[in-house]
Amino acid sequence: MNSSTALNDHHCIQISNNATINKINSTSNGKTEDVTSERDISLKQPRLVSLDVFRGLTVALMVLVDHVGGILPGINHSPWNGISLADFVMPFFLFIVGVALSFAYKRFKCRVDLTKKATLRTLKLFIFGIVLQGGYFHGINNLTYGVDIQQIRLMGTLQRIAIAYLLTAVCEIWLKRDGVVKSGRSMLKKYKLQWIYVVVLTVTYTALLYGLHVADWEYQIPSENFSFSSNITSVNCGVRGDTGPACNAVGMIDRNLFGIQHLHKRPTYARTKECSMNSPVLHFKDHKDRILSWTMSAAGLVVVGFVSDLCGMHINKSLYSLSYTCVTGGAAGILFVGIYVMVDVLGFRKPTLVFEWMGKHALVIYILAACNVFPILLQGFYWKEPENNFLRLIGIGQS
């Protein structure tokens, strides 16, 4: 393949991060010389500080609800219908993924290569999630670890983010049309295929949630050591469109696709009264246009979400219902606009430096704090006996 053919391949358009424009001028003696233009055309976008701050704020929120949610149930995950502070964490992370992808893939180099990189990143994040959230670090207080492969949790938070990342990356890489955005109409035309993609996913999910017939099913009650006893419990369903904990279509699909032994051992609905006693963000260069566009879109999602909830499509984190997705996604957009105005427009960075730092090191903090790696490291140093560790000294982890 010659160079001209390679340049004409619309899947592999090579663009340098620091491209320059050169002119070839003829001199009086017939020779030619290269004349570099006075200014370099840099294609590298400045870092959006507000995105780092937003990511850091989300990490801080995650740490807060993980460690304080058990003490203050009001901020813990809603047991079923409804929404609480903890229910915003996952959507906020997904919002960050979407915004970051729109920056990363604004200009294509090679679509095939980008798809390979996105797939590799997805696999890394998914495997990472399996190790951290599959149950490997389950015995922190008694200094044990490990997980039975037959009982490992397959779909944790990182695994879900990995799948969402791959779907969004493929959408951004392959379904975005060429052309320059000069108006709202041209923007809709550029992202027409992406809108179709979103509508198809939304309609398909809603149709499955409310249209699938959920038959009766049974399960064995798990014990504390992750094994299953012989006590078999039957669940009578035989319904369609049920969005309760026992007979919803989402749970049926999960049980049949993964197996109940590979699902979360401590689901949020266990705290219900019945179960327990107890991306087009880059095309607007002007701050005013960006703020107006983002605010209108985000507010519209919030309105759609609450209207859907009033119409019977309950806000439900466990089911990731349409109303929950719209409300939390819209809330993420509104919060991001507020941070954008404060940090990138007005330049107030000092009050948010901690969150900015946390945002740049989000994955490390997530591993240390949310996945219990930090407590494990602290327990690894002890005096004479494993029980004489730092956490026991300050009164944490005592049985």
PDB file of C-alpha atoms in Angstrom, residues 7-288:
ATOM      1  CA  LEU A   7      -4.042   8.659   3.641  1.00  0.00           C
ATOM      2  CA  ASN A   8      -7.284   7.966   1.818  1.00  0.00           C
ATOM      3  CA  ASP A   9      -8.293   5.191   4.209  1.00  0.00           C
ATOM      4  CA  HIS A  10     -11.073   6.833   6.225  1.00  0.00           C
ATOM      5  CA  HIS A  11     -10.534   4.358   9.079  1.00  0.00           C
ATOM      6  CA  CYS A  12      -6.904   5.432   9.582  1.00  0.00           C
ATOM      7  CA  ILE A  13      -6.553   9.193   9.354  1.00  0.00           C
ATOM      8  CA  GLN A  14      -3.195  10.082  10.845  1.00  0.00           C
ATOM      9  CA  ILE A  15      -3.047  13.373  12.756  1.00  0.00           C
ATOM     10  CA  SER A  16      -0.024  14.532  14.706  1.00  0.00           C
ATOM     11  CA  ASN A  17      -0.485  15.981  18.167  1.00  0.00           C
ATOM     12  CA  ASN A  18       1.718  18.935  17.227  1.00  0.00           C
ATOM     13  CA  ALA A  19       1.163  19.456  13.531  1.00  0.00           C
ATOM     14  CA  THR A  20       2.661  22.390  11.622  1.00  0.00           C
ATOM     15  CA  ILE A  21       1.891  23.940   8.252  1.00  0.00           C
ATOM     16  CA  ASN A  22       4.747  24.205   5.794  1.00  0.00           C
ATOM     17  CA  LYS A  23       4.815  26.179   2.560  1.00  0.00           C
ATOM     18  CA  ILE A  24       7.062  25.514  -0.429  1.00  0.00           C
ATOM     19  CA  ASN A  25       8.234  28.759  -1.962  1.00  0.00           C
ATOM     20  CA  SER A  26      10.284  29.234  -5.126  1.00  0.00           C
ATOM     21  CA  THR A  27      13.364  31.446  -4.941  1.00  0.00           C
ATOM     22  CA  SER A  28      14.865  33.637  -7.621  1.00  0.00           C
ATOM     23  CA  ASN A  29      17.493  31.029  -8.497  1.00  0.00           C
ATOM     24  CA  GLY A  30      14.885  28.367  -9.140  1.00  0.00           C
ATOM     25  CA  LYS A  31      15.434  26.455  -5.923  1.00  0.00           C
ATOM     26  CA  THR A  32      12.715  25.699  -3.457  1.00  0.00           C
ATOM     27  CA  GLU A  33      12.843  26.137   0.267  1.00  0.00           C
ATOM     28  CA  ASP A  34      10.581  25.158   3.146  1.00  0.00           C
ATOM     29  CA  VAL A  35       8.952  28.018   4.965  1.00  0.00           C
ATOM     30  CA  THR A  36       7.329  27.059   8.253  1.00  0.00           C
ATOM     31  CA  SER A  37       4.298  29.062   9.199  1.00  0.00           C
ATOM     32  CA  GLU A  38       4.713  31.468  12.059  1.00  0.00           C
ATOM     33  CA  ARG A  39       2.405  29.594  14.382  1.00  0.00           C
ATOM     34  CA  ASP A  40       2.187  25.898  15.169  1.00  0.00           C
ATOM     35  CA  ILE A  41      -1.226  24.373  14.976  1.00  0.00           C
ATOM     36  CA  SER A  42      -1.511  22.301  18.104  1.00  0.00           C
ATOM     37  CA  LEU A  43      -4.267  19.716  18.180  1.00  0.00           C
ATOM     38  CA  LYS A  44      -3.764  18.905  21.838  1.00  0.00           C
ATOM     39  CA  GLN A  45      -6.631  20.227  23.908  1.00  0.00           C
ATOM     40  CA  PRO A  46      -5.943  21.881  27.284  1.00  0.00           C
ATOM     41  CA  ARG A  47      -6.844  19.713  30.259  1.00  0.00           C
ATOM     42  CA  LEU A  48     -10.347  20.324  31.559  1.00  0.00           C
ATOM     43  CA  VAL A  49      -9.648  20.885  35.242  1.00  0.00           C
ATOM     44  CA  SER A  50     -13.320  20.730  36.166  1.00  0.00           C
ATOM     45  CA  LEU A  51     -13.410  17.096  35.004  1.00  0.00           C
ATOM     46  CA  ASP A  52     -10.599  16.202  37.422  1.00  0.00           C
ATOM     47  CA  VAL A  53     -12.393  18.048  40.215  1.00  0.00           C
ATOM     48  CA  PHE A  54     -15.670  16.308  39.392  1.00  0.00           C
ATOM     49  CA  ARG A  55     -13.918  12.919  39.389  1.00  0.00           C
ATOM     50  CA  GLY A  56     -12.213  13.701  42.698  1.00  0.00           C
ATOM     51  CA  LEU A  57     -15.493  14.828  44.244  1.00  0.00           C
ATOM     52  CA  THR A  58     -17.096  11.580  43.112  1.00  0.00           C
ATOM     53  CA  VAL A  59     -14.278   9.539  44.656  1.00  0.00           C
ATOM     54  CA  ALA A  60     -14.685  11.469  47.917  1.00  0.00           C
ATOM     55  CA  LEU A  61     -18.441  10.839  47.807  1.00  0.00           C
ATOM     56  CA  MET A  62     -17.803   7.126  47.218  1.00  0.00           C
ATOM     57  CA  VAL A  63     -15.455   6.889  50.213  1.00  0.00           C
ATOM     58  CA  LEU A  64     -17.971   8.792  52.358  1.00  0.00           C
ATOM     59  CA  VAL A  65     -20.962   6.575  51.602  1.00  0.00           C
ATOM     60  CA  ASP A  66     -18.900   3.380  51.812  1.00  0.00           C
ATOM     61  CA  HIS A  67     -17.625   4.155  55.302  1.00  0.00           C
ATOM     62  CA  VAL A  68     -20.446   6.256  56.767  1.00  0.00           C
ATOM     63  CA  GLY A  69     -23.431   4.734  54.968  1.00  0.00           C
ATOM     64  CA  GLY A  70     -23.688   1.933  57.506  1.00  0.00           C
ATOM     65  CA  ILE A  71     -23.923   4.477  60.308  1.00  0.00           C
ATOM     66  CA  LEU A  72     -26.217   6.938  58.498  1.00  0.00           C
ATOM     67  CA  PRO A  73     -28.773   4.900  56.506  1.00  0.00           C
ATOM     68  CA  GLY A  74     -30.096   8.114  54.991  1.00  0.00           C
ATOM     69  CA  ILE A  75     -27.052   8.405  52.708  1.00  0.00           C
ATOM     70  CA  ASN A  76     -26.685   4.678  52.046  1.00  0.00           C
ATOM     71  CA  HIS A  77     -28.029   3.030  48.899  1.00  0.00           C
ATOM     72  CA  SER A  78     -31.790   3.051  48.674  1.00  0.00           C
ATOM     73  CA  PRO A  79     -32.996  -0.504  49.444  1.00  0.00           C
ATOM     74  CA  TRP A  80     -35.190  -0.518  46.344  1.00  0.00           C
ATOM     75  CA  ASN A  81     -37.343   2.280  44.882  1.00  0.00           C
ATOM     76  CA  GLY A  82     -36.245   5.856  45.537  1.00  0.00           C
ATOM     77  CA  ILE A  83     -32.846   7.521  45.508  1.00  0.00           C
ATOM     78  CA  SER A  84     -30.245   8.513  48.085  1.00  0.00           C
ATOM     79  CA  LEU A  85     -26.796  10.113  48.095  1.00  0.00           C
ATOM     80  CA  ALA A  86     -24.955   6.823  47.519  1.00  0.00           C
ATOM     81  CA  ASP A  87     -27.023   6.115  44.402  1.00  0.00           C
ATOM     82  CA  PHE A  88     -25.363   9.014  42.580  1.00  0.00           C
ATOM     83  CA  VAL A  89     -21.832   7.562  42.769  1.00  0.00           C
ATOM     84  CA  MET A  90     -22.024   5.001  39.959  1.00  0.00           C
ATOM     85  CA  PRO A  91     -23.853   7.300  37.485  1.00  0.00           C
ATOM     86  CA  PHE A  92     -21.335  10.055  38.217  1.00  0.00           C
ATOM     87  CA  PHE A  93     -18.475   7.716  37.341  1.00  0.00           C
ATOM     88  CA  LEU A  94     -20.242   6.720  34.117  1.00  0.00           C
ATOM     89  CA  PHE A  95     -20.823  10.387  33.316  1.00  0.00           C
ATOM     90  CA  ILE A  96     -17.086  10.997  33.735  1.00  0.00           C
ATOM     91  CA  VAL A  97     -16.311   8.108  31.368  1.00  0.00           C
ATOM     92  CA  GLY A  98     -18.560   9.591  28.703  1.00  0.00           C
ATOM     93  CA  VAL A  99     -17.134  13.103  28.958  1.00  0.00           C
ATOM     94  CA  ALA A 100     -13.538  11.828  28.982  1.00  0.00           C
ATOM     95  CA  LEU A 101     -14.165   9.672  25.913  1.00  0.00           C
ATOM     96  CA  SER A 102     -15.511  12.622  23.959  1.00  0.00           C
ATOM     97  CA  PHE A 103     -12.182  14.360  24.544  1.00  0.00           C
ATOM     98  CA  ALA A 104     -10.045  11.296  23.874  1.00  0.00           C
ATOM     99  CA  TYR A 105     -11.683  10.501  20.546  1.00  0.00           C
ATOM    100  CA  LYS A 106     -12.414  13.997  19.283  1.00  0.00           C
ATOM    101  CA  ARG A 107      -9.944  13.562  16.427  1.00  0.00           C
ATOM    102  CA  PHE A 108      -9.429  10.128  14.923  1.00  0.00           C
ATOM    103  CA  LYS A 109      -6.059   8.651  14.136  1.00  0.00           C
ATOM    104  CA  CYS A 110      -6.985   5.087  13.224  1.00  0.00           C
ATOM    105  CA  ARG A 111     -10.384   3.728  14.115  1.00  0.00           C
ATOM    106  CA  VAL A 112      -9.229   0.123  14.125  1.00  0.00           C
ATOM    107  CA  ASP A 113      -6.303   0.902  16.436  1.00  0.00           C
ATOM    108  CA  LEU A 114      -8.527   2.949  18.735  1.00  0.00           C
ATOM    109  CA  THR A 115     -11.000   0.067  18.936  1.00  0.00           C
ATOM    110  CA  LYS A 116      -8.202  -2.339  19.848  1.00  0.00           C
ATOM    111  CA  LYS A 117      -6.990   0.015  22.575  1.00  0.00           C
ATOM    112  CA  ALA A 118     -10.510   0.452  23.933  1.00  0.00           C
ATOM    113  CA  THR A 119     -11.011  -3.316  23.993  1.00  0.00           C
ATOM    114  CA  LEU A 120      -7.700  -3.858  25.789  1.00  0.00           C
ATOM    115  CA  ARG A 121      -8.550  -1.213  28.394  1.00  0.00           C
ATOM    116  CA  THR A 122     -11.937  -2.824  28.893  1.00  0.00           C
ATOM    117  CA  LEU A 123     -10.377  -6.234  29.510  1.00  0.00           C
ATOM    118  CA  LYS A 124      -7.864  -4.771  31.974  1.00  0.00           C
ATOM    119  CA  LEU A 125     -10.566  -2.953  33.931  1.00  0.00           C
ATOM    120  CA  PHE A 126     -12.860  -5.985  33.891  1.00  0.00           C
ATOM    121  CA  ILE A 127     -10.151  -8.337  35.191  1.00  0.00           C
ATOM    122  CA  PHE A 128      -9.157  -5.739  37.757  1.00  0.00           C
ATOM    123  CA  GLY A 129     -12.753  -5.655  38.959  1.00  0.00           C
ATOM    124  CA  ILE A 130     -12.940  -9.453  39.171  1.00  0.00           C
ATOM    125  CA  VAL A 131      -9.900  -9.543  41.460  1.00  0.00           C
ATOM    126  CA  LEU A 132     -10.954  -6.607  43.634  1.00  0.00           C
ATOM    127  CA  GLN A 133     -14.709  -7.210  43.802  1.00  0.00           C
ATOM    128  CA  GLY A 134     -15.103 -10.886  43.056  1.00  0.00           C
ATOM    129  CA  GLY A 135     -14.770 -11.824  46.720  1.00  0.00           C
ATOM    130  CA  TYR A 136     -11.018 -12.363  46.941  1.00  0.00           C
ATOM    131  CA  PHE A 137     -10.556  -9.926  49.845  1.00  0.00           C
ATOM    132  CA  HIS A 138     -13.513 -11.148  51.866  1.00  0.00           C
ATOM    133  CA  GLY A 139     -11.796 -12.153  55.115  1.00  0.00           C
ATOM    134  CA  ILE A 140     -10.222  -8.911  56.259  1.00  0.00           C
ATOM    135  CA  ASN A 141     -11.052  -9.129  59.957  1.00  0.00           C
ATOM    136  CA  ASN A 142      -9.747 -12.687  60.336  1.00  0.00           C
ATOM    137  CA  LEU A 143      -6.793 -12.098  57.996  1.00  0.00           C
ATOM    138  CA  THR A 144      -7.946 -14.579  55.381  1.00  0.00           C
ATOM    139  CA  TYR A 145      -8.478 -14.118  51.677  1.00  0.00           C
ATOM    140  CA  GLY A 146      -9.229 -16.016  48.506  1.00  0.00           C
ATOM    141  CA  VAL A 147     -12.413 -16.917  46.671  1.00  0.00           C
ATOM    142  CA  ASP A 148     -14.050 -20.065  45.397  1.00  0.00           C
ATOM    143  CA  ILE A 149     -14.205 -19.805  41.601  1.00  0.00           C
ATOM    144  CA  GLN A 150     -17.685 -21.355  41.707  1.00  0.00           C
ATOM    145  CA  GLN A 151     -18.935 -18.484  43.869  1.00  0.00           C
ATOM    146  CA  ILE A 152     -16.987 -15.516  42.468  1.00  0.00           C
ATOM    147  CA  ARG A 153     -18.952 -12.333  41.797  1.00  0.00           C
ATOM    148  CA  LEU A 154     -18.715 -11.587  38.087  1.00  0.00           C
ATOM    149  CA  MET A 155     -20.360  -8.177  37.738  1.00  0.00           C
ATOM    150  CA  GLY A 156     -19.034  -5.634  40.219  1.00  0.00           C
ATOM    151  CA  THR A 157     -18.767  -1.876  39.839  1.00  0.00           C
ATOM    152  CA  LEU A 158     -15.556  -1.874  37.810  1.00  0.00           C
ATOM    153  CA  GLN A 159     -16.840  -4.610  35.516  1.00  0.00           C
ATOM    154  CA  ARG A 160     -19.984  -2.625  34.754  1.00  0.00           C
ATOM    155  CA  ILE A 161     -17.953   0.510  34.096  1.00  0.00           C
ATOM    156  CA  ALA A 162     -15.715  -1.526  31.768  1.00  0.00           C
ATOM    157  CA  ILE A 163     -18.677  -2.673  29.673  1.00  0.00           C
ATOM    158  CA  ALA A 164     -20.143   0.832  29.563  1.00  0.00           C
ATOM    159  CA  TYR A 165     -16.719   2.163  28.543  1.00  0.00           C
ATOM    160  CA  LEU A 166     -16.452  -0.295  25.643  1.00  0.00           C
ATOM    161  CA  LEU A 167     -19.962   0.409  24.333  1.00  0.00           C
ATOM    162  CA  THR A 168     -19.429   4.166  24.582  1.00  0.00           C
ATOM    163  CA  ALA A 169     -15.975   3.993  22.976  1.00  0.00           C
ATOM    164  CA  VAL A 170     -17.242   1.953  20.026  1.00  0.00           C
ATOM    165  CA  CYS A 171     -20.127   4.395  19.624  1.00  0.00           C
ATOM    166  CA  GLU A 172     -17.787   7.399  19.694  1.00  0.00           C
ATOM    167  CA  ILE A 173     -15.209   5.848  17.351  1.00  0.00           C
ATOM    168  CA  TRP A 174     -17.469   4.391  14.663  1.00  0.00           C
ATOM    169  CA  LEU A 175     -20.815   6.216  14.787  1.00  0.00           C
ATOM    170  CA  LYS A 176     -19.666   9.827  14.649  1.00  0.00           C
ATOM    171  CA  ARG A 177     -19.948  11.426  11.230  1.00  0.00           C
ATOM    172  CA  ASP A 178     -17.374  13.714   9.696  1.00  0.00           C
ATOM    173  CA  GLY A 179     -17.982  17.414   9.399  1.00  0.00           C
ATOM    174  CA  VAL A 180     -17.666  20.620  11.350  1.00  0.00           C
ATOM    175  CA  VAL A 181     -20.325  21.590  13.871  1.00  0.00           C
ATOM    176  CA  LYS A 182     -21.529  25.137  13.240  1.00  0.00           C
ATOM    177  CA  SER A 183     -25.027  24.975  14.680  1.00  0.00           C
ATOM    178  CA  GLY A 184     -27.337  22.819  16.714  1.00  0.00           C
ATOM    179  CA  ARG A 185     -28.725  21.271  13.546  1.00  0.00           C
ATOM    180  CA  SER A 186     -25.299  20.317  12.247  1.00  0.00           C
ATOM    181  CA  MET A 187     -24.472  18.824  15.642  1.00  0.00           C
ATOM    182  CA  LEU A 188     -27.582  16.638  15.539  1.00  0.00           C
ATOM    183  CA  LYS A 189     -26.645  15.538  12.027  1.00  0.00           C
ATOM    184  CA  LYS A 190     -23.092  14.694  13.093  1.00  0.00           C
ATOM    185  CA  TYR A 191     -24.317  12.530  15.977  1.00  0.00           C
ATOM    186  CA  LYS A 192     -27.406  11.129  14.274  1.00  0.00           C
ATOM    187  CA  LEU A 193     -26.196   7.512  14.422  1.00  0.00           C
ATOM    188  CA  GLN A 194     -25.274   7.865  18.067  1.00  0.00           C
ATOM    189  CA  TRP A 195     -28.764   9.075  18.928  1.00  0.00           C
ATOM    190  CA  ILE A 196     -30.217   6.071  17.087  1.00  0.00           C
ATOM    191  CA  TYR A 197     -27.843   3.844  19.059  1.00  0.00           C
ATOM    192  CA  VAL A 198     -29.007   5.340  22.369  1.00  0.00           C
ATOM    193  CA  VAL A 199     -32.688   5.085  21.453  1.00  0.00           C
ATOM    194  CA  VAL A 200     -32.335   1.436  20.414  1.00  0.00           C
ATOM    195  CA  LEU A 201     -30.585   0.554  23.679  1.00  0.00           C
ATOM    196  CA  THR A 202     -33.160   2.433  25.768  1.00  0.00           C
ATOM    197  CA  VAL A 203     -36.171   0.960  23.992  1.00  0.00           C
ATOM    198  CA  THR A 204     -34.705  -2.549  24.095  1.00  0.00           C
ATOM    199  CA  TYR A 205     -33.982  -2.347  27.817  1.00  0.00           C
ATOM    200  CA  THR A 206     -37.410  -0.915  28.655  1.00  0.00           C
ATOM    201  CA  ALA A 207     -39.149  -3.540  26.518  1.00  0.00           C
ATOM    202  CA  LEU A 208     -37.277  -6.351  28.252  1.00  0.00           C
ATOM    203  CA  LEU A 209     -37.909  -4.918  31.723  1.00  0.00           C
ATOM    204  CA  TYR A 210     -41.661  -4.577  31.247  1.00  0.00           C
ATOM    205  CA  GLY A 211     -42.323  -7.209  28.576  1.00  0.00           C
ATOM    206  CA  LEU A 212     -40.512 -10.385  29.627  1.00  0.00           C
ATOM    207  CA  HIS A 213     -42.465 -13.035  31.485  1.00  0.00           C
ATOM    208  CA  VAL A 214     -40.792 -13.968  34.780  1.00  0.00           C
ATOM    209  CA  ALA A 215     -41.556 -17.552  35.724  1.00  0.00           C
ATOM    210  CA  ASP A 216     -41.417 -19.114  39.185  1.00  0.00           C
ATOM    211  CA  TRP A 217     -37.909 -19.879  40.366  1.00  0.00           C
ATOM    212  CA  GLU A 218     -36.064 -21.292  43.354  1.00  0.00           C
ATOM    213  CA  TYR A 219     -32.708 -20.915  45.033  1.00  0.00           C
ATOM    214  CA  GLN A 220     -30.553 -22.293  47.819  1.00  0.00           C
ATOM    215  CA  ILE A 221     -29.877 -19.993  50.764  1.00  0.00           C
ATOM    216  CA  PRO A 222     -26.136 -19.157  50.940  1.00  0.00           C
ATOM    217  CA  SER A 223     -24.286 -19.419  54.231  1.00  0.00           C
ATOM    218  CA  GLU A 224     -21.620 -17.079  55.565  1.00  0.00           C
ATOM    219  CA  ASN A 225     -18.719 -19.113  54.152  1.00  0.00           C
ATOM    220  CA  PHE A 226     -19.963 -18.553  50.568  1.00  0.00           C
ATOM    221  CA  SER A 227     -21.185 -22.122  50.169  1.00  0.00           C
ATOM    222  CA  PHE A 228     -24.797 -23.091  49.546  1.00  0.00           C
ATOM    223  CA  SER A 229     -26.914 -25.114  51.931  1.00  0.00           C
ATOM    224  CA  SER A 230     -29.565 -27.638  51.002  1.00  0.00           C
ATOM    225  CA  ASN A 231     -32.385 -25.323  52.090  1.00  0.00           C
ATOM    226  CA  ILE A 232     -34.263 -24.602  48.852  1.00  0.00           C
ATOM    227  CA  THR A 233     -36.617 -21.629  48.736  1.00  0.00           C
ATOM    228  CA  SER A 234     -39.277 -21.223  46.031  1.00  0.00           C
ATOM    229  CA  VAL A 235     -40.306 -17.826  44.636  1.00  0.00           C
ATOM    230  CA  ASN A 236     -43.724 -17.565  43.015  1.00  0.00           C
ATOM    231  CA  CYS A 237     -43.772 -15.064  40.156  1.00  0.00           C
ATOM    232  CA  GLY A 238     -45.490 -15.801  36.843  1.00  0.00           C
ATOM    233  CA  VAL A 239     -45.850 -12.104  35.969  1.00  0.00           C
ATOM    234  CA  ARG A 240     -44.772  -9.441  33.473  1.00  0.00           C
ATOM    235  CA  GLY A 241     -43.655  -5.901  34.222  1.00  0.00           C
ATOM    236  CA  ASP A 242     -43.062  -6.514  37.922  1.00  0.00           C
ATOM    237  CA  THR A 243     -40.334  -4.237  39.286  1.00  0.00           C
ATOM    238  CA  GLY A 244     -40.159  -5.676  42.790  1.00  0.00           C
ATOM    239  CA  PRO A 245     -37.019  -7.380  44.148  1.00  0.00           C
ATOM    240  CA  ALA A 246     -38.143 -10.964  43.559  1.00  0.00           C
ATOM    241  CA  CYS A 247     -39.869 -11.044  40.184  1.00  0.00           C
ATOM    242  CA  ASN A 248     -38.253  -8.422  37.945  1.00  0.00           C
ATOM    243  CA  ALA A 249     -36.885  -9.281  34.499  1.00  0.00           C
ATOM    244  CA  VAL A 250     -33.422  -7.893  35.290  1.00  0.00           C
ATOM    245  CA  GLY A 251     -32.911 -10.396  38.084  1.00  0.00           C
ATOM    246  CA  MET A 252     -34.205 -13.225  35.906  1.00  0.00           C
ATOM    247  CA  ILE A 253     -31.719 -12.377  33.146  1.00  0.00           C
ATOM    248  CA  ASP A 254     -28.852 -12.144  35.649  1.00  0.00           C
ATOM    249  CA  ARG A 255     -29.724 -15.494  37.213  1.00  0.00           C
ATOM    250  CA  ASN A 256     -29.928 -17.240  33.858  1.00  0.00           C
ATOM    251  CA  LEU A 257     -26.921 -15.535  32.311  1.00  0.00           C
ATOM    252  CA  PHE A 258     -24.456 -15.640  35.218  1.00  0.00           C
ATOM    253  CA  GLY A 259     -25.996 -18.020  37.743  1.00  0.00           C
ATOM    254  CA  ILE A 260     -27.244 -16.916  41.152  1.00  0.00           C
ATOM    255  CA  GLN A 261     -24.013 -18.103  42.797  1.00  0.00           C
ATOM    256  CA  HIS A 262     -22.088 -15.462  40.830  1.00  0.00           C
ATOM    257  CA  LEU A 263     -24.303 -12.531  41.838  1.00  0.00           C
ATOM    258  CA  HIS A 264     -23.817 -10.073  44.696  1.00  0.00           C
ATOM    259  CA  LYS A 265     -24.065 -11.858  48.056  1.00  0.00           C
ATOM    260  CA  ARG A 266     -25.308  -8.738  49.869  1.00  0.00           C
ATOM    261  CA  PRO A 267     -27.788  -6.968  47.550  1.00  0.00           C
ATOM    262  CA  THR A 268     -29.318  -3.680  48.634  1.00  0.00           C
ATOM    263  CA  TYR A 269     -32.868  -5.049  48.635  1.00  0.00           C
ATOM    264  CA  ALA A 270     -31.895  -7.182  51.650  1.00  0.00           C
ATOM    265  CA  ARG A 271     -32.444  -4.000  53.689  1.00  0.00           C
ATOM    266  CA  THR A 272     -36.046  -3.555  52.575  1.00  0.00           C
ATOM    267  CA  LYS A 273     -38.821  -3.947  55.139  1.00  0.00           C
ATOM    268  CA  GLU A 274     -39.946  -7.150  53.432  1.00  0.00           C
ATOM    269  CA  CYS A 275     -36.479  -8.738  53.565  1.00  0.00           C
ATOM    270  CA  SER A 276     -35.018  -7.410  56.806  1.00  0.00           C
ATOM    271  CA  MET A 277     -36.150  -6.282  60.167  1.00  0.00           C
ATOM    272  CA  ASN A 278     -33.669  -3.821  60.442  1.00  0.00           C
ATOM    273  CA  SER A 279     -21.169  13.445  23.720  1.00  0.00           C
ATOM    274  CA  PRO A 280     -21.012  16.434  22.251  1.00  0.00           C
ATOM    275  CA  VAL A 281     -19.366  18.606  24.827  1.00  0.00           C
ATOM    276  CA  LEU A 282     -16.502  19.914  22.756  1.00  0.00           C
ATOM    277  CA  HIS A 283     -18.088  21.849  19.915  1.00  0.00           C
ATOM    278  CA  PHE A 284     -19.115  24.927  21.852  1.00  0.00           C
ATOM    279  CA  LYS A 285     -16.008  27.037  22.426  1.00  0.00           C
ATOM    280  CA  ASP A 286     -17.709  29.941  24.190  1.00  0.00           C
ATOM    281  CA  HIS A 287     -18.310  29.474  27.919  1.00  0.00           C
ATOM    282  CA  LYS A 288     -21.814  30.888  27.694  1.00  0.00           C
TER     283      LYS A 288
END
